[in-house]
Tab-separated table of C-alpha atoms in Angstrom:
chain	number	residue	atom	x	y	z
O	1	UNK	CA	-2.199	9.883	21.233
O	2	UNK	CA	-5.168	8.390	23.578
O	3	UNK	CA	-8.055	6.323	21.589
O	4	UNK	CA	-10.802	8.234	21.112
O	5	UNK	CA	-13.616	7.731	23.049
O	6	UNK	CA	-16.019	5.449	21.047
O	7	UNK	CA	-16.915	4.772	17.706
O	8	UNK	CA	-16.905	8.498	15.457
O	9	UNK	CA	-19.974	9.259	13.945
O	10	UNK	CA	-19.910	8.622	10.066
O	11	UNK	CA	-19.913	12.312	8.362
O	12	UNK	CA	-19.414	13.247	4.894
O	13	UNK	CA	-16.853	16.727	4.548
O	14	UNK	CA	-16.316	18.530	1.345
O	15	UNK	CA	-13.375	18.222	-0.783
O	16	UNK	CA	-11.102	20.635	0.609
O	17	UNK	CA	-12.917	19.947	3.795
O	18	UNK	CA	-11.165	16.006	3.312
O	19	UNK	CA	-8.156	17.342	2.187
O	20	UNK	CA	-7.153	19.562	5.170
O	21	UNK	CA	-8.181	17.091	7.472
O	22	UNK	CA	-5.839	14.225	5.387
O	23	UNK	CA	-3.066	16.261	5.576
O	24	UNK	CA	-2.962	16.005	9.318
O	25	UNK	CA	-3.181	11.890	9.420
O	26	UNK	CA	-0.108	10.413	10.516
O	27	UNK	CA	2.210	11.560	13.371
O	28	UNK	CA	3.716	8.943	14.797
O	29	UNK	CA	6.367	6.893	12.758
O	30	UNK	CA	9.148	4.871	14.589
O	31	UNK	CA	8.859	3.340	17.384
O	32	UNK	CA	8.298	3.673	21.060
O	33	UNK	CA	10.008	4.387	24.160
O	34	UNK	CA	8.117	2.283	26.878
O	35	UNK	CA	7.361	5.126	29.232
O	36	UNK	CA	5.758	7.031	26.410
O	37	UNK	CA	2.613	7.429	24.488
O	38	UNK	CA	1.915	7.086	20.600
O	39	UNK	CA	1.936	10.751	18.899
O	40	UNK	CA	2.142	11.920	15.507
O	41	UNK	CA	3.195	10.225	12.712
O	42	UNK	CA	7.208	10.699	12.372
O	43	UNK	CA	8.184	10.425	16.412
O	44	UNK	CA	9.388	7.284	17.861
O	45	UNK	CA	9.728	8.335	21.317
O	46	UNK	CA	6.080	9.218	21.121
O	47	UNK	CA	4.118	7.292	18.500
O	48	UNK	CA	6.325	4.803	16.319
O	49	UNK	CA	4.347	4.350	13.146
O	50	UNK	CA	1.285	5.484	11.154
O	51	UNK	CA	-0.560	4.756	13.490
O	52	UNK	CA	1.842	4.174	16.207
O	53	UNK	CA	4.373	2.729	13.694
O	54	UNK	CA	5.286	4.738	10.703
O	55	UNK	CA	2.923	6.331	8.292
O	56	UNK	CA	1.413	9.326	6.717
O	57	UNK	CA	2.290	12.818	7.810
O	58	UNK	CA	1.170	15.056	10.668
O	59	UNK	CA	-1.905	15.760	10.036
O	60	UNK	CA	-5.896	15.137	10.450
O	61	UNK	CA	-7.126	12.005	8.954
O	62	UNK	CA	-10.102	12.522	6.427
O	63	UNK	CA	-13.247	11.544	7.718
O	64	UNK	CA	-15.503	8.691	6.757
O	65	UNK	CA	-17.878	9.319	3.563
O	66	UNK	CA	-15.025	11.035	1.665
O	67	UNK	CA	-13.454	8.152	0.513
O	68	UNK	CA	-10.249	7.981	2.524
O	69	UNK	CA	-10.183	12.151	1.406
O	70	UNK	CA	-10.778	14.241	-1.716
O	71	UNK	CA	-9.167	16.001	-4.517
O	72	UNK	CA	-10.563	18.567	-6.934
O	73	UNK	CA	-11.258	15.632	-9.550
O	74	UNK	CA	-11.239	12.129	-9.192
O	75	UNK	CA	-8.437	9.508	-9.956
O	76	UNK	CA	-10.089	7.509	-12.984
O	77	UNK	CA	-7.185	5.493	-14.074
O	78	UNK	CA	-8.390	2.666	-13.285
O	79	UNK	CA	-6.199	1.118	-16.299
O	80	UNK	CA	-2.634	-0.646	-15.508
O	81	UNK	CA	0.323	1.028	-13.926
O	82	UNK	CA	3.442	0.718	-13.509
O	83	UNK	CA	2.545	-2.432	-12.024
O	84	UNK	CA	0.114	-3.581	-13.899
O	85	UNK	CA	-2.747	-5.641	-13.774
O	86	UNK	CA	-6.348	-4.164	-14.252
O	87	UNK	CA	-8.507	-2.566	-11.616
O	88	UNK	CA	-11.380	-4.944	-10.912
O	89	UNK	CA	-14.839	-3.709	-9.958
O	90	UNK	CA	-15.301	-2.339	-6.388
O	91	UNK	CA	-16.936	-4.587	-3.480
O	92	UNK	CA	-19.554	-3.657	-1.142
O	93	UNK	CA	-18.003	-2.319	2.169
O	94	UNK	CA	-16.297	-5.015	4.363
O	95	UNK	CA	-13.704	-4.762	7.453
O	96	UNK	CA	-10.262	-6.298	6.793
O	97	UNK	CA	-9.009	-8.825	9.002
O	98	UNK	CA	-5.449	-9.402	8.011
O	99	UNK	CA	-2.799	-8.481	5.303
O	100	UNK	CA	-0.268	-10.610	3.672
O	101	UNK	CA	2.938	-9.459	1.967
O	102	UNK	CA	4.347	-12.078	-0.101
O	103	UNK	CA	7.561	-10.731	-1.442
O	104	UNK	CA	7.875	-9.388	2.151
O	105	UNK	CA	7.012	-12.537	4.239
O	106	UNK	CA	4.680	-10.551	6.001
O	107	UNK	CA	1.369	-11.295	7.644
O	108	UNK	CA	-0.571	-9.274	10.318
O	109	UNK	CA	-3.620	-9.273	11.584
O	110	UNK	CA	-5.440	-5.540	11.497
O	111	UNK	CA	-5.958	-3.499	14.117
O	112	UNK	CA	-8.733	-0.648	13.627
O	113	UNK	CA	-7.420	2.895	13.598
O	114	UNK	CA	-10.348	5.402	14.249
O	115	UNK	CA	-9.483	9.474	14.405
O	116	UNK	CA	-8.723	11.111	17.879
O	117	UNK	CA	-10.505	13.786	19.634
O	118	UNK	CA	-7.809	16.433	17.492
O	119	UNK	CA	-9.207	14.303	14.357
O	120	UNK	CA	-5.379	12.594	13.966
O	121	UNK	CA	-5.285	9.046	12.812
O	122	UNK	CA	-5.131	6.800	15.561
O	123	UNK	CA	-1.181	4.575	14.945
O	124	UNK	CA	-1.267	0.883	15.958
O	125	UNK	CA	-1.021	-0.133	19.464
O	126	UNK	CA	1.296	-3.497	18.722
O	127	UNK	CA	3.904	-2.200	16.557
O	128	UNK	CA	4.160	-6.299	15.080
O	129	UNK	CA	0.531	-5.056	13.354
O	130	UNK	CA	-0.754	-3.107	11.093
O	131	UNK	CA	-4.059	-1.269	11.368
O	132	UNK	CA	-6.537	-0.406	8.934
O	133	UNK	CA	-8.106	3.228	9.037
O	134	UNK	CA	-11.779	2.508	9.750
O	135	UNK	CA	-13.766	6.080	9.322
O	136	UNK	CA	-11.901	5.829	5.242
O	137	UNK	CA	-12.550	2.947	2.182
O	138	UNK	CA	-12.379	-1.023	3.087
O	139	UNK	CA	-9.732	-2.727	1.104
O	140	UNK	CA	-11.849	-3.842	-2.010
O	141	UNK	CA	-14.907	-0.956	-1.417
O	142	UNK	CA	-14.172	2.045	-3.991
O	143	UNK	CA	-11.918	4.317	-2.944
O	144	UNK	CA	-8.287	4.454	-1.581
O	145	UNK	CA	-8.091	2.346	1.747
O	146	UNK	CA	-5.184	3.404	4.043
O	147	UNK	CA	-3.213	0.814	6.281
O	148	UNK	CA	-0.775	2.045	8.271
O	149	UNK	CA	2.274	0.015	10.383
O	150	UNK	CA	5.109	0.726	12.074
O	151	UNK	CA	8.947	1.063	10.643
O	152	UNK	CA	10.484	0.774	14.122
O	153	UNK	CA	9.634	0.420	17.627
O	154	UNK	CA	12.326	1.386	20.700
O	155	UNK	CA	15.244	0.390	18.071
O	156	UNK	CA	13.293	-2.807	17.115
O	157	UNK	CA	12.071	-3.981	13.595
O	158	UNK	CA	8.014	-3.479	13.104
O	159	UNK	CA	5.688	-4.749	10.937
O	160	UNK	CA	6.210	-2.370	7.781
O	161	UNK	CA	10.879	-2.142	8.381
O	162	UNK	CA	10.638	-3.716	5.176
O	163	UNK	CA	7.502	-1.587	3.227
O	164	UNK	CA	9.767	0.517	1.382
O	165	UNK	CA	11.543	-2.570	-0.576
O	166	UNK	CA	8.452	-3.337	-2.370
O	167	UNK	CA	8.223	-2.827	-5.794
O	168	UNK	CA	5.819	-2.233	-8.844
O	169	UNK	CA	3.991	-5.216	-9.929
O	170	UNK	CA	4.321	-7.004	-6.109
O	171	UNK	CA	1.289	-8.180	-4.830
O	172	UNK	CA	-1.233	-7.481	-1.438
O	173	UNK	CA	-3.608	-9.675	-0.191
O	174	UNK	CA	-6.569	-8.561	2.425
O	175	UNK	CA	-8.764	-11.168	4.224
O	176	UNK	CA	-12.000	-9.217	4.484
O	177	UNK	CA	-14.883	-9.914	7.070
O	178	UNK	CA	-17.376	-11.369	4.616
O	179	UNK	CA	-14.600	-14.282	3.765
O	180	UNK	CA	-13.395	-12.456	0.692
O	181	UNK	CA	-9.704	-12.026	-0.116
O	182	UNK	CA	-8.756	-9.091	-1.999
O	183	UNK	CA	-5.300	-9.246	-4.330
O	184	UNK	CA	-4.057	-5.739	-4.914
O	185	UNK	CA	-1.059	-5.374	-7.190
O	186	UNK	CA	1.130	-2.612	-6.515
O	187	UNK	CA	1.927	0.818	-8.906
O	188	UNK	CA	4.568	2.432	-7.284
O	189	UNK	CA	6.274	2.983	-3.851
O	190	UNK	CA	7.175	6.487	-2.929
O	191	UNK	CA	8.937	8.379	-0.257
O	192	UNK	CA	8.629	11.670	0.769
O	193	UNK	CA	9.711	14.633	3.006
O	194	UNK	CA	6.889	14.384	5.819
O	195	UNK	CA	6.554	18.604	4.704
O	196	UNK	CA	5.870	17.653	1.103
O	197	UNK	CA	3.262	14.737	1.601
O	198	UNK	CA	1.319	14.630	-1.390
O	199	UNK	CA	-2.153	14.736	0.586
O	200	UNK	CA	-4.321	14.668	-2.707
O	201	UNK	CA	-2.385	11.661	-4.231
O	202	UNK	CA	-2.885	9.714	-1.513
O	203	UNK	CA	-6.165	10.849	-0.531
O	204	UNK	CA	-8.147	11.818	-3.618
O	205	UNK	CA	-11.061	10.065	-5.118
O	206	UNK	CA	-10.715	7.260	-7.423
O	207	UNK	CA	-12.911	5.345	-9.395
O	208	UNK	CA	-11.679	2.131	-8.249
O	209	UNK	CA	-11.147	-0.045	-5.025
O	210	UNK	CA	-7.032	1.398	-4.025
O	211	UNK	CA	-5.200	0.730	-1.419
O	212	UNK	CA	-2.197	2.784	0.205
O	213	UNK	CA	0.037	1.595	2.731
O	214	UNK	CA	2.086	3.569	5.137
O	215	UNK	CA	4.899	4.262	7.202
O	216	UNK	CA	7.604	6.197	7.914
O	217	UNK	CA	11.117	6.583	6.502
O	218	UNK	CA	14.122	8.524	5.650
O	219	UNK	CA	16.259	9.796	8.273
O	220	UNK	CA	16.045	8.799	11.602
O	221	UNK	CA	17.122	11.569	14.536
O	222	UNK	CA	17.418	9.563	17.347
O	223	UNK	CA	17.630	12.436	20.007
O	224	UNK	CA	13.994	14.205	18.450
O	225	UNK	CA	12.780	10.225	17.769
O	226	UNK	CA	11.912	10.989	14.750
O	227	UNK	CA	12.048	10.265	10.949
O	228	UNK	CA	11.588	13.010	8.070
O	229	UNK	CA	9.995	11.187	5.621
O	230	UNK	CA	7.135	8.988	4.524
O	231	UNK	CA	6.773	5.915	2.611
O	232	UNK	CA	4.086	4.930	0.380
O	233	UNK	CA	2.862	2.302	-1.078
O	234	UNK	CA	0.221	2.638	-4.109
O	235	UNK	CA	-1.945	-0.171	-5.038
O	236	UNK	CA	-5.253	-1.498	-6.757
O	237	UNK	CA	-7.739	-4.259	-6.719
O	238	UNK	CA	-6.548	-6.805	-9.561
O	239	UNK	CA	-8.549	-9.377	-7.820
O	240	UNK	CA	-11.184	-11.257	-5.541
O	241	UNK	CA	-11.567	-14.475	-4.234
């Protein structure tokens, strides 16, 4: 997928406007073969990640002003899950700068992921990063943020390999712009068949500052470069700092 050119224009879509469009976000899942491009969520030979690593499915990302995509209704548990730990009240809108994973180990700086002229989500150029998708939420603004890594890149570990080992109750943090850092504590991790992603879940409008990261998983077939399957990760804002 080539960068689109320039910054998108901020526009606000309907509900099933958003969720058409979210439905199309990720391509691109595994990793990459040098000579080739990033493409949809789910390839590695052409696009190795959500976002050139592994995340959501193939599909348009929702646009800014629909908070990261709609549903129908909107999400208002903002009570415990099954990690628990309260939502805490949304921030004002702020760019991330990095993530850190501790039961993971992890920490990446964010690349920003905008849409492409087809409206697909843009996958990370440096499959050791993850990017943040800048036309949906901030981490810590209302709304469900998406980040998006890579699983795998030309056979090679990426920055989410290990995304789908996290568990309910583990904890996020987000360095935002303003000098905040954002703790999200994670409800549940989920995998699914890239034909079944659950668009809405992910997607829909909540009443609290979510986060959702991405990538891809399941089954790998090395001579299509591609896995069948997504992995999600469901969180909200327990905390600010």
């Amino acid at each position: 997928m080539k960068p689109a050119p320039g910054r998108l224009r901020r526009r606000t879509v309907g509900p099933l406007a958003a969720a058409v469009l979210a439905g199309l976000l990720l391509s691109g899942c595994g990793g990459q073969d040098a000579a080739k491009s990033a493409a949809p969520a789910g390839q590695e030979a052409q696009g190795g990640a959500p976002a050139a690593a592994g995340a959501p499915p193939t599909g348009k990302a929702p646009a800014a002003g629909s908070k990261g995509g709609a549903s129908p209704g909107t999400d208002t548990g903002a009570g415990a899950g099954a990690g628990g730990g309260q939502a805490e009240q949304a921030l004002a809108r702020s760019a991330p700068q990095k993530i850190s994973i501790p039961s993971l180990n992890l920490s990446s700086t964010l690349e920003t992921l905008r849409q492409n002229p087809d409206g697909t989500m843009q996958t990370p150029k440096d499959p050791a990063l993850a990017g943040w998708y800048e036309p949906g939420p901030t981490p810590g603004s209302q709304g469900p943020a998406v980040i998006a890594g890579h699983v795998t890149w030309n056979g090679a570990s990426a920055v989410f390999e290990k995304l789908k080992t996290m568990k309910g109750g583990d904890t996020i943090k987000v360095t935002r712009q303003d000098g905040k850092t954002v703790t999200f504590t994670v409800d549940k991790v989920e995998e699914y068949p890239k034909a079944e992603f659950p668009t809405l879940e992910v997607y829909k409008n909540i009443d609290h500052a979510g986060l959702r990261l991405v990538t891809c998983g399941g089954n790998f077939d090395p001579k299509k470069h591609y896995y069948d399957s997504n992995v999600v990760v469901y969180a909200r804002m327990t905390g600010a700092a």
